Short mmCIF file of C-alpha atoms in Angstrom, two decimals:
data_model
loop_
_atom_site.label_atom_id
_atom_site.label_comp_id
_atom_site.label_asym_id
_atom_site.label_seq_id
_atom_site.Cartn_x
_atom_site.Cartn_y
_atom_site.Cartn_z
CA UNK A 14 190.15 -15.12 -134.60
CA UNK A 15 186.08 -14.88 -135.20
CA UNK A 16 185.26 -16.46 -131.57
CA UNK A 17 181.62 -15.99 -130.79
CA UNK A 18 180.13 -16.66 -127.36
CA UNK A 19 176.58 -17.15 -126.03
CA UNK A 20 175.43 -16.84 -122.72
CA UNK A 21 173.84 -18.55 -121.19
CA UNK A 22 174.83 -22.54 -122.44
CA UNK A 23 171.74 -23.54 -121.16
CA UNK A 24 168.53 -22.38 -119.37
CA UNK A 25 165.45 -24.03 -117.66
CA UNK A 26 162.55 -21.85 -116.89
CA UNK A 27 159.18 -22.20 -116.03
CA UNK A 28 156.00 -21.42 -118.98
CA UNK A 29 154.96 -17.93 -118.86
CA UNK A 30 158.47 -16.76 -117.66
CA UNK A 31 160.72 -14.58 -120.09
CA UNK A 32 164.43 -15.45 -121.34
CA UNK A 33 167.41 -13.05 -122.84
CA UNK A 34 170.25 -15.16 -124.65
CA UNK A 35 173.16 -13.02 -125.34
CA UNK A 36 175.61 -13.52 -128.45
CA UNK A 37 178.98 -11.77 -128.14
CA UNK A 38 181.74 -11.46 -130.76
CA UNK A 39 184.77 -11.61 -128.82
CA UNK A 40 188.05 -10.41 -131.25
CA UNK A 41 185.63 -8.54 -134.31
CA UNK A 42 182.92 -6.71 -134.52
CA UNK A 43 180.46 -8.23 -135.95
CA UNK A 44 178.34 -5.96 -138.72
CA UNK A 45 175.54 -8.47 -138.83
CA UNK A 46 174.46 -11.00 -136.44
CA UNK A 47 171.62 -14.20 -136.83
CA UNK A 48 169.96 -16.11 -134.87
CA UNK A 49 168.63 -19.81 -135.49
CA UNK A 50 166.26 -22.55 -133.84
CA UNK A 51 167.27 -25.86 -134.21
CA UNK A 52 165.43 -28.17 -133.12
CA UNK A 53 166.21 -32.19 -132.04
CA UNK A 54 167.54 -33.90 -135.46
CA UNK A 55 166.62 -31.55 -137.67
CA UNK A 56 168.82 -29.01 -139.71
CA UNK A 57 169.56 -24.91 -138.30
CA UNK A 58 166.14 -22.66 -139.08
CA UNK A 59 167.24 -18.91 -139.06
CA UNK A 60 164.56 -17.04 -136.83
CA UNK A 61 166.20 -13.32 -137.66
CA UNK A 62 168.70 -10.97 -139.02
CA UNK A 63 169.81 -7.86 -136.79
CA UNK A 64 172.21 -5.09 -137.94
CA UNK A 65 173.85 -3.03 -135.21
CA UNK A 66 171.57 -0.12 -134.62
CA UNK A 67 168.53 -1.08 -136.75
CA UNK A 68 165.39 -3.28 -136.17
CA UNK A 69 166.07 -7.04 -137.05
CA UNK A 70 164.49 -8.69 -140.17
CA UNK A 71 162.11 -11.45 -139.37
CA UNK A 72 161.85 -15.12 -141.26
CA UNK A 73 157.95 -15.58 -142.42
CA UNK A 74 156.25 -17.41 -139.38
CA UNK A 75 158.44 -15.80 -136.64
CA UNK A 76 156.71 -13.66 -134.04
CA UNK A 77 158.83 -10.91 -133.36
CA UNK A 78 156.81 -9.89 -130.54
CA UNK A 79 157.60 -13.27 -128.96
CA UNK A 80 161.42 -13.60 -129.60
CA UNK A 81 162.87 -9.48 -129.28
CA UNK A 82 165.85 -8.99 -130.70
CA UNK A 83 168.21 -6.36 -129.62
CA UNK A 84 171.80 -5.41 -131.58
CA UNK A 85 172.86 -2.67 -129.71
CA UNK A 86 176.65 -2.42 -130.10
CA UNK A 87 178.61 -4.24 -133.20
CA UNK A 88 179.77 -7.20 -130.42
CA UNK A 89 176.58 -8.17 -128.67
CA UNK A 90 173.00 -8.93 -129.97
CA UNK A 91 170.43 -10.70 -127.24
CA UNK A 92 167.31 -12.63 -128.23
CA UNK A 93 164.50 -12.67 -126.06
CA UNK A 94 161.84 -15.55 -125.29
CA UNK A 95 158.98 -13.69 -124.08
CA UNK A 96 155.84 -15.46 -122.37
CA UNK A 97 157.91 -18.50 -123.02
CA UNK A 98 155.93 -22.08 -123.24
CA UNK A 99 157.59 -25.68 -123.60
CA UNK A 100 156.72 -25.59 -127.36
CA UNK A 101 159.78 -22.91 -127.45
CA UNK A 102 162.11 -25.51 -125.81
CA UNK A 103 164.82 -26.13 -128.15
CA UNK A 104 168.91 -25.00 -129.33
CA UNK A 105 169.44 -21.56 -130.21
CA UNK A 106 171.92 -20.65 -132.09
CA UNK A 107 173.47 -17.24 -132.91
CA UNK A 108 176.08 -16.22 -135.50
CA UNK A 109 178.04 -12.93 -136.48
CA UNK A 110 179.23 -11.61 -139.97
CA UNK A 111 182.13 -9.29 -139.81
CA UNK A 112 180.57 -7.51 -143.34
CA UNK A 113 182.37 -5.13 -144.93
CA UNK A 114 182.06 -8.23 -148.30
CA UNK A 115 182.99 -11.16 -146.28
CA UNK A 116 179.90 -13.20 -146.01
CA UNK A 117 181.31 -16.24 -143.77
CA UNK A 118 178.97 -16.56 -140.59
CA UNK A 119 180.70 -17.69 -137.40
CA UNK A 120 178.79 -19.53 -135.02
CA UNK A 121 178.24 -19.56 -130.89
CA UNK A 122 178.21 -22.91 -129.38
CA UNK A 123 173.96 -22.49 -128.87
CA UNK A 124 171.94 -21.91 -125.80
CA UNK A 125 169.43 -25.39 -124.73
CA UNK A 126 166.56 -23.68 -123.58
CA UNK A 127 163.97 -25.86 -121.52
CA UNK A 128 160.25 -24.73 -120.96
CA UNK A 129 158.98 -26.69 -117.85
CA UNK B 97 168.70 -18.51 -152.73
CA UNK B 98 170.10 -21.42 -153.97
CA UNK B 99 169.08 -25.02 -152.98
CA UNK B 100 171.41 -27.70 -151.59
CA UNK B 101 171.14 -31.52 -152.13
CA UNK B 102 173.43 -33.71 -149.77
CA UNK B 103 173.41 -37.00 -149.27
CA UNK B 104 171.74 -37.99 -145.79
CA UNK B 105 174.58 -39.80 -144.13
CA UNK B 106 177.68 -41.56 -145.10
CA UNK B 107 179.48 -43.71 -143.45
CA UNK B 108 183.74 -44.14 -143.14
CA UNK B 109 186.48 -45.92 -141.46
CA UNK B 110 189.16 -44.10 -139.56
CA UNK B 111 192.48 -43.16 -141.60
CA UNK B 112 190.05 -42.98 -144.99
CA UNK B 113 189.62 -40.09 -147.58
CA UNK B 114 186.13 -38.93 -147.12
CA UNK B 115 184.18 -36.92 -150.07
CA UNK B 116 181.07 -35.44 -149.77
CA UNK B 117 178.95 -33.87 -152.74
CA UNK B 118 176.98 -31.66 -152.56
CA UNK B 119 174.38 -30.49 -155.66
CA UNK B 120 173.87 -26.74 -156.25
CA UNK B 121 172.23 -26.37 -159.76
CA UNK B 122 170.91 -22.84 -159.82
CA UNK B 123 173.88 -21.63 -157.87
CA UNK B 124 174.16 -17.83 -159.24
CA UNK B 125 177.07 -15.63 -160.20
CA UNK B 126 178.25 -14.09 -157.40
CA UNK B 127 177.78 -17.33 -154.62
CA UNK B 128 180.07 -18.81 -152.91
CA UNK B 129 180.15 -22.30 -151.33
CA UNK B 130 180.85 -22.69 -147.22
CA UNK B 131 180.41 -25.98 -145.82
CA UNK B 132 179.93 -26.00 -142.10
CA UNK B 133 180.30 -29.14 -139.66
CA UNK B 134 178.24 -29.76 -136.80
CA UNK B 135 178.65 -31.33 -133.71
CA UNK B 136 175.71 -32.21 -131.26
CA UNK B 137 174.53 -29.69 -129.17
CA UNK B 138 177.10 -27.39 -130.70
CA UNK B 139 177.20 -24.25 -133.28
CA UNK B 140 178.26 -25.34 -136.55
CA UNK B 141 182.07 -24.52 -137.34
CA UNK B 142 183.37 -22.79 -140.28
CA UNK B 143 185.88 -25.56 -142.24
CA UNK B 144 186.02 -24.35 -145.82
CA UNK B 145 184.70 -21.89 -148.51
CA UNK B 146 185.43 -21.06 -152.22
CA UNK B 147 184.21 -19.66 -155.41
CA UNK B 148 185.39 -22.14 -158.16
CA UNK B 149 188.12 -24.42 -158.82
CA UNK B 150 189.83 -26.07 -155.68
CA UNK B 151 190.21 -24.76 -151.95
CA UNK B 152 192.55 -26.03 -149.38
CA UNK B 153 193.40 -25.66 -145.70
CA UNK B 154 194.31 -27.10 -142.89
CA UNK B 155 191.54 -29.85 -142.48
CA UNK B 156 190.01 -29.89 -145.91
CA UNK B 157 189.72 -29.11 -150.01
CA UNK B 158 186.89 -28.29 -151.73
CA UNK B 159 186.99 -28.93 -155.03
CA UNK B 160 184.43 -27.11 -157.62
CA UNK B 161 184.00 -28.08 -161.30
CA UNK B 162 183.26 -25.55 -163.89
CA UNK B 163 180.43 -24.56 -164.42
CA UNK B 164 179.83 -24.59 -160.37
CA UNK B 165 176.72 -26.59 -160.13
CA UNK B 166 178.01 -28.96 -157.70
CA UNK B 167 180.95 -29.05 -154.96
CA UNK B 168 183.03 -31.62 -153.27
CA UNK B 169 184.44 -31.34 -149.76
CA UNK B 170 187.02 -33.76 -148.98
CA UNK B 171 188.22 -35.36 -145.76
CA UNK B 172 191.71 -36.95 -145.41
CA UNK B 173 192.32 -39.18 -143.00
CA UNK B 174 189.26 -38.75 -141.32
CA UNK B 175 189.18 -39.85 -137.80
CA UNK B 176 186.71 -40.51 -135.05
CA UNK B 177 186.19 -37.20 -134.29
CA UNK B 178 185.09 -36.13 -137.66
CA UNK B 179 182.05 -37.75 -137.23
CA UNK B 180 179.55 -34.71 -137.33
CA UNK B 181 177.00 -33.50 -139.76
CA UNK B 182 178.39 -31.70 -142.48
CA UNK B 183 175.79 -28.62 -144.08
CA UNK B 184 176.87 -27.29 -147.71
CA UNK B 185 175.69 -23.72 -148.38
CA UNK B 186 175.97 -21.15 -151.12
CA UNK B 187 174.74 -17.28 -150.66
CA UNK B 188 176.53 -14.35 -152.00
CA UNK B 189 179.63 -12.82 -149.97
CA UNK B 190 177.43 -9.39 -149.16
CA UNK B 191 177.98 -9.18 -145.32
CA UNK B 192 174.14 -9.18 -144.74
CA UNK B 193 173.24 -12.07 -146.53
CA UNK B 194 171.36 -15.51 -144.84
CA UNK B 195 172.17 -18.93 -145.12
CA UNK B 196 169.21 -21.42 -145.50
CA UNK B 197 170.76 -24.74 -144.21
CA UNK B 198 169.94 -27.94 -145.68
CA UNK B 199 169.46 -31.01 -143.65
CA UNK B 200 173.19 -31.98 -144.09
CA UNK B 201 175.28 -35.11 -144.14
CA UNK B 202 175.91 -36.98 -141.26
CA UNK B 203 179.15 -38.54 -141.44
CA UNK B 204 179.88 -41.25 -138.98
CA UNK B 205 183.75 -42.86 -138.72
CA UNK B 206 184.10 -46.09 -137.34
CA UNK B 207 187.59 -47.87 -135.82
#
């Protein structure tokens, strides 16, 4: 059990355009949900927090009018790149919490985003 | 949160006992310890988590000493396919709480 799925594996758009990632939980429903940037050889930055119903919580230096997070149901959050440029080219994670005092995060297999 | 210290890489030979340790000195009460591994261009995968003493599964044990300020996770047998990064974590078990991932241990297994 704990299977979470993004969607789209990997996306190529042009600069300027907008992307939507989507991060399902597929067998539990997932209380809280994150999302994280990693970029080429480095280590997993988390970008935001999003409960189910409720605006997501920000990490300091994260526009959050640039990457809009939705968490609309307790299975599926989506991240959107907004006005994206290549500078936003990189692995985006996502990962859900089932809550309820179990902390363990379990991860989607990432989204490559390219900005041509 | 607390901070991690890993080493950067170690390397291994197939059918060897790997153990990786990982630092946590101002690891609080209520933490817990995950350790995640990490293939490229892949989510990292849950492989073990515990609050003291010594944790075992399928694939791993973690062994914690006493007073908690460091961890060990420990590989048997490792093969090829082990080689991955390995992140060590520790954040309380709240449901809402983030991780901050460290820059982890890259592993690599040789024949």
């Amino acid at each position: 059990g704990a299977v979470v799925s993004q969607h789209p594996s990997w996306v190529i758009c042009k600069s300027g355009t907008s992307v939507k990632i989507e991060c399902r939980s597929l067998d539990f429903q997932a209380t809280t949900m994150f999302w994280y940037r990693q970029f080429p050889k480095q280590s997993l930055m988390l970008m935001a927090t999003s409960n189910e119903g409720s605006k997501a919580t920000y990490e300091q230096g994260v526009e959050k009018d640039k990457f809009l997070i939705n968490h609309a149901s307790l299975t599926l959050s989506t991240l959107t790149v907004t006005s994206a440029h290549p500078e936003d080219s990189s692995f985006y994670i996502c990962s859900a919490s089932k809550g309820l005092g179990e902390d363990t995060q379990y991860f989607g297999p990432g989204t490559r985003l390219t900005v041509l | 949160l607390a901070k991690t210290t890993q080493p950067i890489s170690m390397d291994s030979y197939e059918g060897q006992e790997v153990n990786i340790t990982c630092s946590h000195n101002n690891i609080a009460t209520n933490d817990y310890i995950t350790w995640y591994q990490q293939f490229p261009s892949q989510g990292p995968r849950f492989i073990i988590q515990g609050y003291k003493t010594k944790v075992t599964n399928e694939v791993a044990s973690l062994f914690i000493p006493a007073d908690r300020k460091s961890s060990t996770l420990s590989l048997p047998r490792v093969s090829l396919s082990d080689t991955a990064v390995y992140y060590c974590l520790v954040g309380a078990p709240s449901g809402y709480s983030t991780l901050t991932f460290g820059k982890g241990t890259m592993l690599l297994v040789s024949p």
